[in-house]
Short mmCIF file of C-alpha atoms and ligand atoms in Angstrom, two decimals:
data_model
loop_
_atom_site.label_atom_id
_atom_site.label_comp_id
_atom_site.label_asym_id
_atom_site.label_seq_id
_atom_site.Cartn_x
_atom_site.Cartn_y
_atom_site.Cartn_z
CA MET B 10 -11.15 -9.14 5.31
CA SER B 11 -12.61 -5.98 6.82
CA CYS B 12 -12.26 -2.30 6.02
CA PRO B 13 -9.20 -0.84 7.82
CA ILE B 14 -11.07 2.43 8.29
CA CYS B 15 -14.38 1.39 9.82
CA GLY B 16 -14.18 -2.40 10.11
CA GLU B 17 -17.11 -3.11 7.80
CA PRO B 18 -16.86 -6.06 5.36
CA THR B 19 -14.74 -5.19 2.32
CA LEU B 20 -16.44 -4.54 -1.00
CA GLN B 21 -14.71 -6.06 -4.03
CA SER B 22 -14.67 -2.82 -6.06
CA TYR B 23 -13.14 -0.81 -3.21
CA ARG B 24 -10.67 -3.33 -1.81
CA PRO B 25 -9.31 -3.19 0.80
CA PHE B 26 -12.04 -0.76 1.80
CA CYS B 27 -15.80 -1.06 2.15
CA SER B 28 -16.70 2.06 0.18
CA LYS B 29 -15.30 4.97 -1.79
CA ARG B 30 -15.79 7.10 1.30
CA CYS B 31 -13.39 4.96 3.32
CA ALA B 32 -10.93 4.83 0.42
CA ASP B 33 -11.00 8.62 0.30
CA LEU B 34 -10.56 8.79 4.06
CA ASP B 35 -7.52 6.55 3.81
CA LEU B 36 -6.06 8.66 1.01
CA ALA B 37 -6.60 11.76 3.13
CA LYS B 38 -4.74 10.09 5.97
CA TRP B 39 -1.83 9.38 3.64
CA LEU B 40 -1.79 12.98 2.44
CA ASN B 41 -1.86 14.24 6.02
CA GLY B 42 1.12 12.07 6.84
CA SER B 43 -0.65 10.53 9.80
CA TYR B 44 -0.93 7.03 8.43
CA SER B 45 0.65 4.42 10.67
CA VAL B 46 1.87 2.02 7.98
CA PRO B 47 5.69 1.76 8.13
CA SER B 48 6.54 3.39 4.79
CA GLU B 49 10.29 2.93 5.33
CA ASP B 50 9.85 -0.82 5.25
CA GLN B 51 8.05 -0.50 1.94
CA GLU B 52 10.98 1.50 0.53
CA ASP B 53 13.41 -1.11 1.76
CA LEU B 54 11.39 -3.79 0.03
CA GLU B 55 11.40 -1.84 -3.23
CA ASN B 56 15.13 -1.21 -2.96
CA ALA B 57 15.74 -4.90 -2.42
CA LEU B 58 13.65 -5.76 -5.45
CA GLU B 59 15.55 -3.22 -7.57
CA GLN B 60 18.87 -4.65 -6.45
CA GLN B 61 17.72 -8.14 -7.35
CA GLU B 62 16.67 -6.93 -10.79
CA SER B 63 19.94 -5.14 -11.48
CA GLN B 64 21.87 -8.19 -10.31
CA SER B 65 19.99 -10.50 -12.66
CA LEU B 66 20.60 -8.01 -15.47
CA THR B 67 24.38 -7.92 -14.94
CA GLU B 68 24.54 -11.71 -14.85
CA HIS B 69 23.41 -11.93 -18.44
ZN1 ZN F 240 -15.13 1.35 5.68
#
């Protein structure tokens, strides 16, 4: 696995990044709203998980 910011090999303590600098850079990207990860898909996934949990709760 390589750092998504600069492509260097990932360091265990900063996974998935290679350094705190790249982790900070990634966080800054998030805060700027310019990150390219599809956040809507992540929300859908969380919603699906919540629905599954509430369903299993009502079954009991
Ligand atoms: Zn890096």
